[in-house]
Amino acid sequence: MTTRRADNHENVESFHLPGGNLLSAALDRQVMIWSDRGGASRHIGDRWAIRSDEALRNSVGRTWPVPHDEPFEILDILRLDDVAEVSREANLHHLENPDFLLLGTQSGDGGPVLQAVDAKFAPDRIRPSQVSAEIVSNLLQLGGAAHKIVVDAVAAHGLSTPRIVRGVFVSPDSQMSDVLLQRVTTGRRATVDRAEVVTIPPHPGSLFAGLPESRVIGALARIDALPVTPRDNLISAIYYFRLSCACFHFWG
């Protein structure tokens, strides 16, 4: 038998795959090098930001976590990564800037809070400083575009000045995330607190919809004929999307 499911339903073992299983194939160094020449990582990051935005907006009115603090109810999602002026100001002052700011009211005292959130498909690339309360405070103190976005939202909801709380990263609910997180949350060199990562359903079937490279994902997957498909398996979707990007790089 050439193909079988591994212990986790998301991973599959096959001699067709680099490293012998989907997870190893998706993280294969040579596959990543070739696919990134075709823009794979950029596309993955862009599409994950869109998926994160959808998930966050669907969470308005619901409770959201704060690492080692009281959770809060989300009132508004302020997206910063698509506001060019915010990035320009942050770069000018050598500041990191998160993809989103969440405005809400905390469960304990009902006081307003502001939290940074960053979409991070690969959680082993997390930099905790990017969503720290300090970085948000520094960004707002510039008095520029980010400050105006927050002030307008606070006024629209009739809130007082919000308390800035510790931020989080949004990553896929996937075995791939679990493996990558272990690299940065365990051992003496751990740099990330697991409480800083919130996972959401990845919706692999629609993640790359509309991109030219997505047109050959199905054809490539059918060659290997694994018992999972890119439509419902994130690791499969990532691996075959990367192969598609590599094909576009080599053959256009």
mmCIF file of C-alpha atoms in Angstrom:
data_model
loop_
_atom_site.group_PDB
_atom_site.id
_atom_site.type_symbol
_atom_site.label_atom_id
_atom_site.label_comp_id
_atom_site.label_asym_id
_atom_site.label_seq_id
_atom_site.Cartn_x
_atom_site.Cartn_y
_atom_site.Cartn_z
ATOM 1 C CA MET A 1 0.000 0.000 0.000
ATOM 2 C CA THR A 2 1.595 3.259 -1.119
ATOM 3 C CA THR A 3 -0.590 5.775 0.713
ATOM 4 C CA ARG A 4 -2.076 5.835 4.196
ATOM 5 C CA ARG A 5 -3.407 8.316 6.690
ATOM 6 C CA ALA A 6 -1.043 9.310 9.477
ATOM 7 C CA ASP A 7 -2.197 9.579 13.087
ATOM 8 C CA ASN A 8 -3.646 13.018 12.429
ATOM 9 C CA HIS A 9 -6.337 13.011 9.718
ATOM 10 C CA GLU A 10 -4.807 16.137 8.194
ATOM 11 C CA ASN A 11 -1.465 14.561 7.367
ATOM 12 C CA VAL A 12 -1.009 11.778 4.814
ATOM 13 C CA GLU A 13 1.988 9.573 4.080
ATOM 14 C CA SER A 14 2.935 8.701 0.496
ATOM 15 C CA PHE A 15 6.122 7.862 -1.399
ATOM 16 C CA HIS A 16 5.021 10.467 -3.973
ATOM 17 C CA LEU A 17 5.659 13.284 -1.479
ATOM 18 C CA PRO A 18 8.985 14.929 -0.535
ATOM 19 C CA GLY A 19 9.807 13.690 2.959
ATOM 20 C CA GLY A 20 7.165 10.974 2.722
ATOM 21 C CA ASN A 21 4.163 12.920 4.035
ATOM 22 C CA LEU A 22 2.153 16.057 3.332
ATOM 23 C CA LEU A 23 3.540 18.060 6.232
ATOM 24 C CA SER A 24 7.147 17.411 5.231
ATOM 25 C CA ALA A 25 6.278 18.161 1.611
ATOM 26 C CA ALA A 26 4.612 21.485 2.416
ATOM 27 C CA LEU A 27 7.643 22.530 4.477
ATOM 28 C CA ASP A 28 10.255 21.122 2.089
ATOM 29 C CA ARG A 29 13.041 23.666 1.672
ATOM 30 C CA GLN A 30 13.517 23.206 -2.078
ATOM 31 C CA VAL A 31 9.770 23.335 -2.728
ATOM 32 C CA MET A 32 9.603 26.579 -0.754
ATOM 33 C CA ILE A 33 12.546 28.116 -2.626
ATOM 34 C CA TRP A 34 11.136 27.323 -6.066
ATOM 35 C CA SER A 35 7.580 28.295 -5.143
ATOM 36 C CA ASP A 36 8.638 31.595 -3.601
ATOM 37 C CA ARG A 37 10.228 32.542 -6.912
ATOM 38 C CA GLY A 38 6.650 32.350 -8.165
ATOM 39 C CA GLY A 39 5.342 34.465 -5.277
ATOM 40 C CA ALA A 40 3.933 31.680 -3.088
ATOM 41 C CA SER A 41 4.716 33.096 0.364
ATOM 42 C CA ARG A 42 3.491 36.547 -0.651
ATOM 43 C CA HIS A 43 0.206 35.115 -1.931
ATOM 44 C CA ILE A 44 -0.207 32.952 1.177
ATOM 45 C CA GLY A 45 0.360 35.941 3.468
ATOM 46 C CA ASP A 46 -2.032 38.159 1.517
ATOM 47 C CA ARG A 47 -4.761 35.521 1.428
ATOM 48 C CA TRP A 48 -4.335 34.717 5.109
ATOM 49 C CA ALA A 49 -4.810 38.400 5.959
ATOM 50 C CA ILE A 50 -8.106 38.318 4.027
ATOM 51 C CA ARG A 51 -9.226 35.116 5.766
ATOM 52 C CA SER A 52 -8.279 36.595 9.157
ATOM 53 C CA ASP A 53 -10.259 39.737 8.394
ATOM 54 C CA GLU A 54 -13.331 37.619 7.603
ATOM 55 C CA ALA A 55 -12.966 35.610 10.808
ATOM 56 C CA LEU A 56 -12.470 38.699 12.957
ATOM 57 C CA ARG A 57 -15.510 40.455 11.498
ATOM 58 C CA ASN A 58 -17.574 37.340 12.152
ATOM 59 C CA SER A 59 -16.411 37.566 15.777
ATOM 60 C CA VAL A 60 -17.868 41.034 16.412
ATOM 61 C CA GLY A 61 -20.192 40.753 19.395
ATOM 62 C CA ARG A 62 -18.362 37.697 20.699
ATOM 63 C CA THR A 63 -15.802 37.211 23.441
ATOM 64 C CA TRP A 64 -12.140 37.417 22.418
ATOM 65 C CA PRO A 65 -9.056 36.434 24.462
ATOM 66 C CA VAL A 66 -6.325 38.573 25.977
ATOM 67 C CA PRO A 67 -3.175 36.682 27.020
ATOM 68 C CA HIS A 68 -3.198 36.250 30.807
ATOM 69 C CA ASP A 69 -5.944 38.853 31.250
ATOM 70 C CA GLU A 70 -9.729 39.138 31.151
ATOM 71 C CA PRO A 71 -11.335 38.534 27.731
ATOM 72 C CA PHE A 72 -13.398 41.225 26.048
ATOM 73 C CA GLU A 73 -16.361 41.589 23.718
ATOM 74 C CA ILE A 74 -15.366 42.793 20.254
ATOM 75 C CA LEU A 75 -17.179 45.937 19.115
ATOM 76 C CA ASP A 76 -15.175 46.892 16.045
ATOM 77 C CA ILE A 77 -12.378 45.696 13.754
ATOM 78 C CA LEU A 78 -9.939 48.362 12.587
ATOM 79 C CA ARG A 79 -7.858 47.070 9.700
ATOM 80 C CA LEU A 80 -4.490 48.787 9.357
ATOM 81 C CA ASP A 81 -2.568 46.648 6.878
ATOM 82 C CA ASP A 82 -4.462 48.015 3.878
ATOM 83 C CA VAL A 83 -3.979 51.671 4.908
ATOM 84 C CA ALA A 84 -0.800 52.778 3.160
ATOM 85 C CA GLU A 85 -0.368 55.852 5.356
ATOM 86 C CA VAL A 86 -0.207 53.734 8.521
ATOM 87 C CA SER A 87 2.624 51.623 7.080
ATOM 88 C CA ARG A 88 4.425 54.723 5.832
ATOM 89 C CA GLU A 89 4.289 56.390 9.261
ATOM 90 C CA ALA A 90 5.425 53.226 11.039
ATOM 91 C CA ASN A 91 8.359 52.735 8.663
ATOM 92 C CA LEU A 92 9.355 56.386 8.936
ATOM 93 C CA HIS A 93 9.624 56.054 12.720
ATOM 94 C CA HIS A 94 11.082 52.512 12.659
ATOM 95 C CA LEU A 95 8.000 51.016 14.303
ATOM 96 C CA GLU A 96 6.310 47.686 13.719
ATOM 97 C CA ASN A 97 2.607 47.865 12.981
ATOM 98 C CA PRO A 98 -0.031 45.145 13.408
ATOM 99 C CA ASP A 99 -2.544 44.172 10.732
ATOM 100 C CA PHE A 100 -5.581 44.953 12.898
ATOM 101 C CA LEU A 101 -6.718 46.719 16.041
ATOM 102 C CA LEU A 102 -9.716 45.331 17.923
ATOM 103 C CA LEU A 103 -11.888 47.692 19.934
ATOM 104 C CA GLY A 104 -14.089 46.263 22.645
ATOM 105 C CA THR A 105 -15.231 46.239 26.253
ATOM 106 C CA GLN A 106 -13.605 43.995 28.825
ATOM 107 C CA SER A 107 -15.643 41.424 30.695
ATOM 108 C CA GLY A 108 -14.503 42.353 34.189
ATOM 109 C CA ASP A 109 -15.289 46.064 34.523
ATOM 110 C CA GLY A 110 -16.799 46.818 31.123
ATOM 111 C CA GLY A 111 -14.010 49.266 30.390
ATOM 112 C CA PRO A 112 -12.973 49.885 26.771
ATOM 113 C CA VAL A 113 -9.888 48.082 25.487
ATOM 114 C CA LEU A 114 -7.786 48.170 22.344
ATOM 115 C CA GLN A 115 -5.837 45.125 21.177
ATOM 116 C CA ALA A 116 -3.396 44.576 18.323
ATOM 117 C CA VAL A 117 -3.900 41.489 16.160
ATOM 118 C CA ASP A 118 -1.622 40.257 13.402
ATOM 119 C CA ALA A 119 -2.449 37.624 10.799
ATOM 120 C CA LYS A 120 0.363 35.075 10.821
ATOM 121 C CA PHE A 121 -0.027 32.010 8.627
ATOM 122 C CA ALA A 122 3.305 30.542 9.770
ATOM 123 C CA PRO A 123 3.411 30.995 13.560
ATOM 124 C CA ASP A 124 7.121 30.184 13.750
ATOM 125 C CA ARG A 125 7.647 33.644 12.210
ATOM 126 C CA ILE A 126 5.920 35.422 15.093
ATOM 127 C CA ARG A 127 7.557 38.470 16.679
ATOM 128 C CA PRO A 128 5.654 39.162 19.941
ATOM 129 C CA SER A 129 6.722 42.812 19.875
ATOM 130 C CA GLN A 130 4.555 43.336 16.780
ATOM 131 C CA VAL A 131 1.353 43.114 18.847
ATOM 132 C CA SER A 132 2.633 44.453 22.155
ATOM 133 C CA ALA A 133 0.773 47.167 24.034
ATOM 134 C CA GLU A 134 3.932 49.282 23.801
ATOM 135 C CA ILE A 135 4.052 49.200 19.998
ATOM 136 C CA VAL A 136 0.378 50.196 19.757
ATOM 137 C CA SER A 137 0.934 53.058 22.190
ATOM 138 C CA ASN A 138 3.957 54.272 20.220
ATOM 139 C CA LEU A 139 2.026 54.076 16.950
ATOM 140 C CA LEU A 140 -0.880 56.093 18.332
ATOM 141 C CA GLN A 141 1.431 58.693 19.844
ATOM 142 C CA LEU A 142 2.524 59.637 16.335
ATOM 143 C CA GLY A 143 -0.843 61.342 15.987
ATOM 144 C CA GLY A 144 -1.181 60.188 12.386
ATOM 145 C CA ALA A 145 -3.437 57.882 10.400
ATOM 146 C CA ALA A 146 -3.621 55.078 12.989
ATOM 147 C CA HIS A 147 -4.446 57.586 15.724
ATOM 148 C CA LYS A 148 -7.285 59.056 13.643
ATOM 149 C CA ILE A 149 -8.716 55.604 12.863
ATOM 150 C CA VAL A 150 -8.825 54.749 16.571
ATOM 151 C CA VAL A 151 -10.171 58.131 17.702
ATOM 152 C CA ASP A 152 -12.967 57.990 15.126
ATOM 153 C CA ALA A 153 -13.940 54.434 16.134
ATOM 154 C CA VAL A 154 -13.889 55.230 19.855
ATOM 155 C CA ALA A 155 -16.126 58.255 19.263
ATOM 156 C CA ALA A 156 -18.496 56.275 17.026
ATOM 157 C CA HIS A 157 -19.056 53.754 19.831
ATOM 158 C CA GLY A 158 -19.341 56.427 22.529
ATOM 159 C CA LEU A 159 -16.424 55.044 24.526
ATOM 160 C CA SER A 160 -13.833 56.645 26.743
ATOM 161 C CA THR A 161 -10.116 56.275 26.014
ATOM 162 C CA PRO A 162 -9.442 52.525 25.765
ATOM 163 C CA ARG A 163 -6.823 50.657 27.734
ATOM 164 C CA ILE A 164 -4.286 49.026 25.430
ATOM 165 C CA VAL A 165 -3.926 45.317 26.192
ATOM 166 C CA ARG A 166 -1.527 42.607 25.104
ATOM 167 C CA GLY A 167 -2.115 41.465 21.538
ATOM 168 C CA VAL A 168 -2.447 38.139 19.732
ATOM 169 C CA PHE A 169 -1.670 36.491 16.412
ATOM 170 C CA VAL A 170 -4.223 34.701 14.236
ATOM 171 C CA SER A 171 -3.022 31.429 12.697
ATOM 172 C CA PRO A 172 -4.729 28.468 10.998
ATOM 173 C CA ASP A 173 -6.320 25.731 13.080
ATOM 174 C CA SER A 174 -4.086 23.036 11.630
ATOM 175 C CA GLN A 175 -1.518 20.393 12.464
ATOM 176 C CA MET A 176 0.926 22.544 10.503
ATOM 177 C CA SER A 177 0.444 25.381 12.991
ATOM 178 C CA ASP A 178 0.946 22.978 15.899
ATOM 179 C CA VAL A 179 4.270 21.798 14.476
ATOM 180 C CA LEU A 180 5.512 25.308 13.687
ATOM 181 C CA LEU A 181 4.421 26.609 17.092
ATOM 182 C CA GLN A 182 6.445 23.946 18.862
ATOM 183 C CA ARG A 183 9.558 25.512 17.361
ATOM 184 C CA VAL A 184 8.984 28.818 19.145
ATOM 185 C CA THR A 185 6.982 27.883 22.270
ATOM 186 C CA THR A 186 9.047 25.032 23.729
ATOM 187 C CA GLY A 187 12.572 24.637 25.003
ATOM 188 C CA ARG A 188 15.022 27.078 26.491
ATOM 189 C CA ARG A 189 14.951 29.266 23.392
ATOM 190 C CA ALA A 190 11.170 29.684 23.387
ATOM 191 C CA THR A 191 10.238 33.188 22.221
ATOM 192 C CA VAL A 192 6.442 32.940 21.979
ATOM 193 C CA ASP A 193 3.763 32.403 24.622
ATOM 194 C CA ARG A 194 1.130 29.932 23.361
ATOM 195 C CA ALA A 195 -1.537 32.247 24.799
ATOM 196 C CA GLU A 196 -0.517 34.818 22.169
ATOM 197 C CA VAL A 197 -1.841 32.645 19.328
ATOM 198 C CA VAL A 198 -5.515 32.284 18.388
ATOM 199 C CA THR A 199 -6.353 29.694 15.734
ATOM 200 C CA ILE A 200 -9.251 29.937 13.288
ATOM 201 C CA PRO A 201 -10.699 27.576 10.638
ATOM 202 C CA PRO A 202 -8.575 28.059 7.500
ATOM 203 C CA HIS A 203 -11.204 27.314 4.794
ATOM 204 C CA PRO A 204 -8.603 25.844 2.395
ATOM 205 C CA GLY A 205 -11.056 25.391 -0.471
ATOM 206 C CA SER A 206 -11.462 29.136 -0.947
ATOM 207 C CA LEU A 207 -8.098 30.355 0.324
ATOM 208 C CA PHE A 208 -6.546 30.835 -3.118
ATOM 209 C CA ALA A 209 -9.698 31.283 -5.194
ATOM 210 C CA GLY A 210 -9.244 33.659 -8.126
ATOM 211 C CA LEU A 211 -5.454 33.487 -8.272
ATOM 212 C CA PRO A 212 -4.095 32.274 -11.642
ATOM 213 C CA GLU A 213 -1.920 29.723 -9.855
ATOM 214 C CA SER A 214 -4.977 28.109 -8.272
ATOM 215 C CA ARG A 215 -6.133 26.806 -11.654
ATOM 216 C CA VAL A 216 -3.617 23.951 -11.660
ATOM 217 C CA ILE A 217 -3.882 22.914 -7.991
ATOM 218 C CA GLY A 218 -6.487 20.263 -8.750
ATOM 219 C CA ALA A 219 -4.558 18.808 -11.685
ATOM 220 C CA LEU A 220 -1.383 18.485 -9.611
ATOM 221 C CA ALA A 221 -3.255 16.906 -6.700
ATOM 222 C CA ARG A 222 -4.862 14.318 -8.971
ATOM 223 C CA ILE A 223 -1.428 13.100 -10.084
ATOM 224 C CA ASP A 224 -0.606 11.982 -6.524
ATOM 225 C CA ALA A 225 -4.199 10.797 -5.854
ATOM 226 C CA LEU A 226 -3.988 11.198 -2.082
ATOM 227 C CA PRO A 227 -7.027 10.362 0.087
ATOM 228 C CA VAL A 228 -7.395 14.055 0.976
ATOM 229 C CA THR A 229 -7.948 17.037 -1.312
ATOM 230 C CA PRO A 230 -6.871 20.694 -1.329
ATOM 231 C CA ARG A 231 -10.544 21.632 -1.008
ATOM 232 C CA ASP A 232 -10.783 20.416 2.574
ATOM 233 C CA ASN A 233 -7.208 19.843 3.738
ATOM 234 C CA LEU A 234 -5.032 22.862 4.484
ATOM 235 C CA ILE A 235 -1.667 21.105 4.266
ATOM 236 C CA SER A 236 -2.630 19.652 0.889
ATOM 237 C CA ALA A 237 -3.803 23.077 -0.310
ATOM 238 C CA ILE A 238 -0.515 24.703 0.710
ATOM 239 C CA TYR A 239 1.667 21.998 -0.841
ATOM 240 C CA TYR A 240 -0.095 21.958 -4.199
ATOM 241 C CA PHE A 241 -0.394 25.742 -4.280
ATOM 242 C CA ARG A 242 3.354 25.954 -3.771
ATOM 243 C CA LEU A 243 3.882 23.464 -6.592
ATOM 244 C CA SER A 244 1.581 25.572 -8.774
ATOM 245 C CA CYS A 245 3.605 28.712 -8.042
ATOM 246 C CA ALA A 246 6.812 26.846 -8.864
ATOM 247 C CA CYS A 247 5.294 25.723 -12.181
ATOM 248 C CA PHE A 248 4.309 29.306 -12.994
ATOM 249 C CA HIS A 249 7.850 30.443 -12.222
ATOM 250 C CA PHE A 250 9.489 27.872 -14.477
ATOM 251 C CA TRP A 251 6.966 27.729 -17.308
ATOM 252 C CA GLY A 252 4.801 30.830 -16.898
#
